[in-house]
Amino acid sequence: QVQLVESGGGLVKPGGSLRLSCAASGFTFSDYYMTWIRQAPGKGLEWISYITTSGTTAYYADSVKGRFTFSRDNAKNSLYLQMDSLRAEDTAMYYCARGGRTTVTYWGQGTLVTVSS
Amino acid sequence: QSALTQPPSASGSPGQSVTISCTGTSSDVGGYNYVSWYQQHPGKAPKLMIYEVTKRPSGVPDRFSGSKSGNTASLTVSGLQAEDEADYYCSSYGGSDNLVFGGGTKLTVL
C-alpha cells in the first residue's frame, strides 16, 4: 500500500530555515511526480510545489518561489523541501503527496511547521 | 484569497443529496478536465474522492459523483451518511504548471 511519511517539522524563528523530508513506499517512486501542499491552521489547502519524475525540474507557487527548494532522491525513495527565509505566514501543516499539476492521489499525514519568535 | 470559489458551507439530512460547487475561470476549471475533489475529516489528511471531473478512485462509494459545466465543477453526494460530514476541497490544473485549490466547503449532515 502507498505510504508517505513526512518528518522534519518544528518550531523555527522568522528568517530561519528548516528541511522537511518525506519517505515514500508501496509504489514505484521514480515513476511519479510528487508534490508539497500546506494547510495553515484552520485554513484551506495551498499547493506550493511539484517535482518531475527525474527531479530535474520543480515548479513553485509564487508565495514560496525563491525561498523553498524541492528535491528528490529516487535511490532513497525520498523527497526534501528546503525552506529558507521563513515567515510567520509559512506556519502550516505540510503534506507530501503523490501526483503533480493535475491531481494528487495519495497524501501523507503531514508535518507541522511553526514560524514564531 | 483562493483561486477557486467554493461555498463555505453545505448541509443535508441523512439520505438526501447535496451538491457543492467549485467556480474557476476558463484558464483553469473551464479549460481542462483536471478537476479533483478531496474529503478531509478533522485532524486527518485529505483523501481523493474524484479526479478528472468524473472519475472515482477505487474504494470511493458511488454515492460520490462529479460533473462540470463551463467554469463550474460540482461534487454531488447522494444518500448522505453521517460519515460524509467533513470538509471538501476542489482542485484544478491552473494552466501554468500549477495546481489551484478552492477554499473548502464544510459539509454538515443534519
Tab-separated table of N, CA and C in Angstrom, chain B residues 28-103:
chain	number	residue	atom	x	y	z
B	28	ASP	N	-8.578	27.706	-15.902
B	28	ASP	CA	-8.356	26.549	-15.043
B	28	ASP	C	-9.504	25.553	-15.181
B	29	VAL	N	-10.549	25.682	-14.363
B	29	VAL	CA	-11.643	24.696	-14.395
B	29	VAL	C	-12.224	24.538	-15.796
B	30	GLY	N	-12.515	25.645	-16.440
B	30	GLY	CA	-13.170	25.603	-17.747
B	30	GLY	C	-12.281	25.154	-18.882
B	31	GLY	N	-10.974	25.225	-18.678
B	31	GLY	CA	-10.063	24.943	-19.770
B	31	GLY	C	-9.541	23.523	-19.827
B	32	TYR	N	-9.712	22.783	-18.751
B	32	TYR	CA	-9.136	21.436	-18.670
B	32	TYR	C	-10.071	20.507	-17.906
B	33	ASN	N	-10.000	19.236	-18.231
B	33	ASN	CA	-10.776	18.242	-17.479
B	33	ASN	C	-9.916	17.649	-16.378
B	34	TYR	N	-9.356	18.511	-15.547
B	34	TYR	CA	-8.481	18.094	-14.454
B	34	TYR	C	-8.973	18.652	-13.129
B	35	VAL	N	-10.268	18.487	-12.892
B	35	VAL	CA	-10.831	18.882	-11.605
B	35	VAL	C	-10.863	17.667	-10.684
B	36	SER	N	-10.417	17.865	-9.466
B	36	SER	CA	-10.432	16.811	-8.446
B	36	SER	C	-11.168	17.310	-7.215
B	37	TRP	N	-11.631	16.360	-6.418
B	37	TRP	CA	-12.292	16.670	-5.150
B	37	TRP	C	-11.665	15.818	-4.055
B	38	TYR	N	-11.481	16.459	-2.883
B	38	TYR	CA	-10.859	15.801	-1.740
B	38	TYR	C	-11.757	15.960	-0.531
B	39	GLN	N	-11.764	14.925	0.286
B	39	GLN	CA	-12.509	14.923	1.555
B	39	GLN	C	-11.500	14.975	2.686
B	40	GLN	N	-11.756	15.833	3.669
B	40	GLN	CA	-10.852	15.922	4.819
B	40	GLN	C	-11.650	15.926	6.114
B	41	HIS	N	-11.451	14.902	6.909
B	41	HIS	CA	-12.041	14.870	8.243
B	41	HIS	C	-11.118	15.604	9.205
B	42	PRO	N	-11.659	16.122	10.304
B	42	PRO	CA	-10.845	16.905	11.254
B	42	PRO	C	-9.608	16.157	11.725
B	43	GLY	N	-8.475	16.823	11.627
B	43	GLY	CA	-7.227	16.242	12.095
B	43	GLY	C	-6.630	15.189	11.201
B	44	LYS	N	-7.233	14.991	10.038
B	44	LYS	CA	-6.763	13.953	9.116
B	44	LYS	C	-6.241	14.570	7.817
B	45	ALA	N	-5.500	13.763	7.062
B	45	ALA	CA	-5.045	14.205	5.745
B	45	ALA	C	-6.205	14.123	4.756
B	46	PRO	N	-6.183	14.948	3.738
B	46	PRO	CA	-7.210	14.850	2.687
B	46	PRO	C	-7.155	13.506	1.973
B	47	LYS	N	-8.300	13.140	1.395
B	47	LYS	CA	-8.430	11.895	0.640
B	47	LYS	C	-9.068	12.215	-0.700
B	48	LEU	N	-8.485	11.680	-1.757
B	48	LEU	CA	-9.010	11.911	-3.099
B	48	LEU	C	-10.341	11.188	-3.273
B	49	MET	N	-11.365	11.921	-3.732
B	49	MET	CA	-12.688	11.340	-3.938
B	49	MET	C	-13.071	11.286	-5.411
B	50	ILE	N	-12.673	12.301	-6.159
B	50	ILE	CA	-12.994	12.399	-7.587
B	50	ILE	C	-11.773	12.992	-8.296
B	51	TYR	N	-11.448	12.473	-9.478
B	51	TYR	CA	-10.396	13.073	-10.283
B	51	TYR	C	-10.852	13.140	-11.741
B	52	GLU	N	-10.198	13.975	-12.492
B	52	GLU	CA	-10.557	14.198	-13.902
B	52	GLU	C	-12.069	14.372	-14.056
B	53	VAL	N	-12.607	15.226	-13.254
B	53	VAL	CA	-14.005	15.699	-13.220
B	53	VAL	C	-14.990	14.652	-12.715
B	54	THR	N	-14.921	13.442	-13.284
B	54	THR	CA	-15.980	12.463	-13.020
B	54	THR	C	-15.512	11.110	-12.503
B	55	LYS	N	-14.204	10.872	-12.473
B	55	LYS	CA	-13.694	9.534	-12.157
B	55	LYS	C	-13.547	9.328	-10.658
B	56	ARG	N	-13.895	8.143	-10.212
B	56	ARG	CA	-13.782	7.780	-8.794
B	56	ARG	C	-12.634	6.803	-8.596
B	57	PRO	N	-11.737	7.092	-7.655
B	57	PRO	CA	-10.694	6.099	-7.339
B	57	PRO	C	-11.330	4.848	-6.751
B	58	SER	N	-10.608	3.754	-6.849
B	58	SER	CA	-11.070	2.504	-6.269
B	58	SER	C	-11.350	2.695	-4.775
B	59	GLY	N	-12.491	2.206	-4.326
B	59	GLY	CA	-12.832	2.273	-2.909
B	59	GLY	C	-13.718	3.443	-2.529
B	60	VAL	N	-13.869	4.407	-3.408
B	60	VAL	CA	-14.759	5.547	-3.129
B	60	VAL	C	-16.187	5.145	-3.493
B	61	PRO	N	-17.119	5.309	-2.573
B	61	PRO	CA	-18.513	4.887	-2.857
B	61	PRO	C	-19.086	5.623	-4.063
B	62	ASP	N	-19.969	4.929	-4.793
B	62	ASP	CA	-20.563	5.574	-5.968
B	62	ASP	C	-21.619	6.605	-5.594
B	63	ARG	N	-21.792	6.856	-4.321
B	63	ARG	CA	-22.639	7.960	-3.865
B	63	ARG	C	-21.991	9.309	-4.192
B	64	PHE	N	-20.693	9.274	-4.440
B	64	PHE	CA	-19.961	10.485	-4.781
B	64	PHE	C	-19.813	10.570	-6.295
B	65	SER	N	-20.224	11.723	-6.848
B	65	SER	CA	-20.102	11.905	-8.284
B	65	SER	C	-19.686	13.334	-8.594
B	66	GLY	N	-19.041	13.510	-9.736
B	66	GLY	CA	-18.570	14.821	-10.148
B	66	GLY	C	-19.060	15.177	-11.530
B	67	SER	N	-19.127	16.484	-11.778
B	67	SER	CA	-19.540	16.973	-13.083
B	67	SER	C	-18.936	18.353	-13.299
B	68	LYS	N	-19.082	18.852	-14.511
B	68	LYS	CA	-18.568	20.190	-14.821
B	68	LYS	C	-19.411	20.793	-15.928
B	69	SER	N	-19.655	22.093	-15.787
B	69	SER	CA	-20.317	22.854	-16.829
B	69	SER	C	-19.637	24.216	-16.923
B	70	GLY	N	-19.032	24.466	-18.053
B	70	GLY	CA	-18.306	25.716	-18.202
B	70	GLY	C	-17.186	25.848	-17.188
B	71	ASN	N	-17.191	26.937	-16.448
B	71	ASN	CA	-16.134	27.206	-15.464
B	71	ASN	C	-16.472	26.720	-14.067
B	72	THR	N	-17.578	25.975	-13.938
B	72	THR	CA	-18.004	25.491	-12.626
B	72	THR	C	-18.069	23.973	-12.587
B	73	ALA	N	-17.370	23.418	-11.608
B	73	ALA	CA	-17.426	21.984	-11.354
B	73	ALA	C	-18.293	21.747	-10.122
B	74	SER	N	-18.824	20.534	-10.018
B	74	SER	CA	-19.701	20.210	-8.898
B	74	SER	C	-19.419	18.807	-8.374
B	75	LEU	N	-19.548	18.668	-7.078
B	75	LEU	CA	-19.482	17.377	-6.402
B	75	LEU	C	-20.859	17.116	-5.803
B	76	THR	N	-21.449	15.974	-6.132
B	76	THR	CA	-22.725	15.592	-5.562
B	76	THR	C	-22.540	14.377	-4.669
B	77	VAL	N	-23.060	14.473	-3.472
B	77	VAL	CA	-23.057	13.350	-2.544
B	77	VAL	C	-24.511	12.908	-2.382
B	78	SER	N	-24.800	11.712	-2.817
B	78	SER	CA	-26.162	11.181	-2.737
B	78	SER	C	-26.282	10.257	-1.530
B	79	GLY	N	-27.508	10.110	-1.040
B	79	GLY	CA	-27.706	9.202	0.089
B	79	GLY	C	-26.800	9.553	1.258
B	80	LEU	N	-26.836	10.802	1.674
B	80	LEU	CA	-25.932	11.299	2.713
B	80	LEU	C	-25.880	10.382	3.932
B	81	GLN	N	-24.660	10.180	4.408
B	81	GLN	CA	-24.451	9.409	5.630
B	81	GLN	C	-23.667	10.249	6.618
B	82	ALA	N	-23.781	9.884	7.876
B	82	ALA	CA	-23.128	10.656	8.935
B	82	ALA	C	-21.633	10.792	8.674
B	83	GLU	N	-21.005	9.756	8.141
B	83	GLU	CA	-19.550	9.791	7.942
B	83	GLU	C	-19.132	10.689	6.776
B	84	ASP	N	-20.103	11.212	6.028
B	84	ASP	CA	-19.781	12.139	4.943
B	84	ASP	C	-19.505	13.543	5.477
B	85	GLU	N	-19.833	13.772	6.739
B	85	GLU	CA	-19.592	15.094	7.317
B	85	GLU	C	-18.086	15.345	7.380
B	86	ALA	N	-17.643	16.375	6.661
B	86	ALA	CA	-16.218	16.653	6.501
B	86	ALA	C	-16.062	17.946	5.715
B	87	ASP	N	-14.816	18.365	5.551
B	87	ASP	CA	-14.504	19.469	4.638
B	87	ASP	C	-14.198	18.887	3.270
B	88	TYR	N	-14.657	19.583	2.234
B	88	TYR	CA	-14.418	19.148	0.868
B	88	TYR	C	-13.722	20.265	0.091
B	89	TYR	N	-12.682	19.880	-0.617
B	89	TYR	CA	-11.908	20.833	-1.410
B	89	TYR	C	-11.887	20.394	-2.866
B	90	CYS	N	-12.006	21.363	-3.761
B	90	CYS	CA	-11.792	21.080	-5.173
B	90	CYS	C	-10.400	21.570	-5.560
B	91	SER	N	-9.890	21.006	-6.632
B	91	SER	CA	-8.637	21.487	-7.207
B	91	SER	C	-8.746	21.395	-8.720
B	92	SER	N	-7.906	22.143	-9.390
B	92	SER	CA	-7.858	22.119	-10.844
B	92	SER	C	-6.447	22.422	-11.305
B	93	TYR	N	-6.084	21.882	-12.459
B	93	TYR	CA	-4.864	22.336	-13.100
B	93	TYR	C	-5.057	23.823	-13.368
B	94	GLY	N	-4.020	24.601	-13.001
B	94	GLY	CA	-4.155	26.046	-13.084
B	94	GLY	C	-3.748	26.656	-14.400
B	95	GLY	N	-3.204	25.833	-15.284
B	95	GLY	CA	-2.853	26.342	-16.601
B	95	GLY	C	-1.434	26.851	-16.737
B	96	SER	N	-0.718	26.920	-15.625
B	96	SER	CA	0.658	27.435	-15.655
B	96	SER	C	1.568	26.566	-14.795
B	97	ASP	N	1.559	25.258	-15.087
B	97	ASP	CA	2.367	24.329	-14.287
B	97	ASP	C	2.092	24.494	-12.801
B	98	ASN	N	0.834	24.622	-12.467
B	98	ASN	CA	0.447	24.773	-11.076
B	98	ASN	C	-0.880	24.079	-10.830
B	99	LEU	N	-1.117	23.846	-9.563
B	99	LEU	CA	-2.379	23.250	-9.125
B	99	LEU	C	-3.056	24.283	-8.235
B	100	VAL	N	-4.339	24.521	-8.462
B	100	VAL	CA	-5.051	25.507	-7.652
B	100	VAL	C	-6.167	24.817	-6.885
B	101	PHE	N	-6.392	25.294	-5.672
B	101	PHE	CA	-7.416	24.735	-4.801
B	101	PHE	C	-8.542	25.733	-4.568
B	102	GLY	N	-9.687	25.188	-4.211
B	102	GLY	CA	-10.771	26.004	-3.706
B	102	GLY	C	-10.583	26.235	-2.208
B	103	GLY	N	-11.389	27.127	-1.669
B	103	GLY	CA	-11.261	27.484	-0.263
B	103	GLY	C	-11.834	26.455	0.708
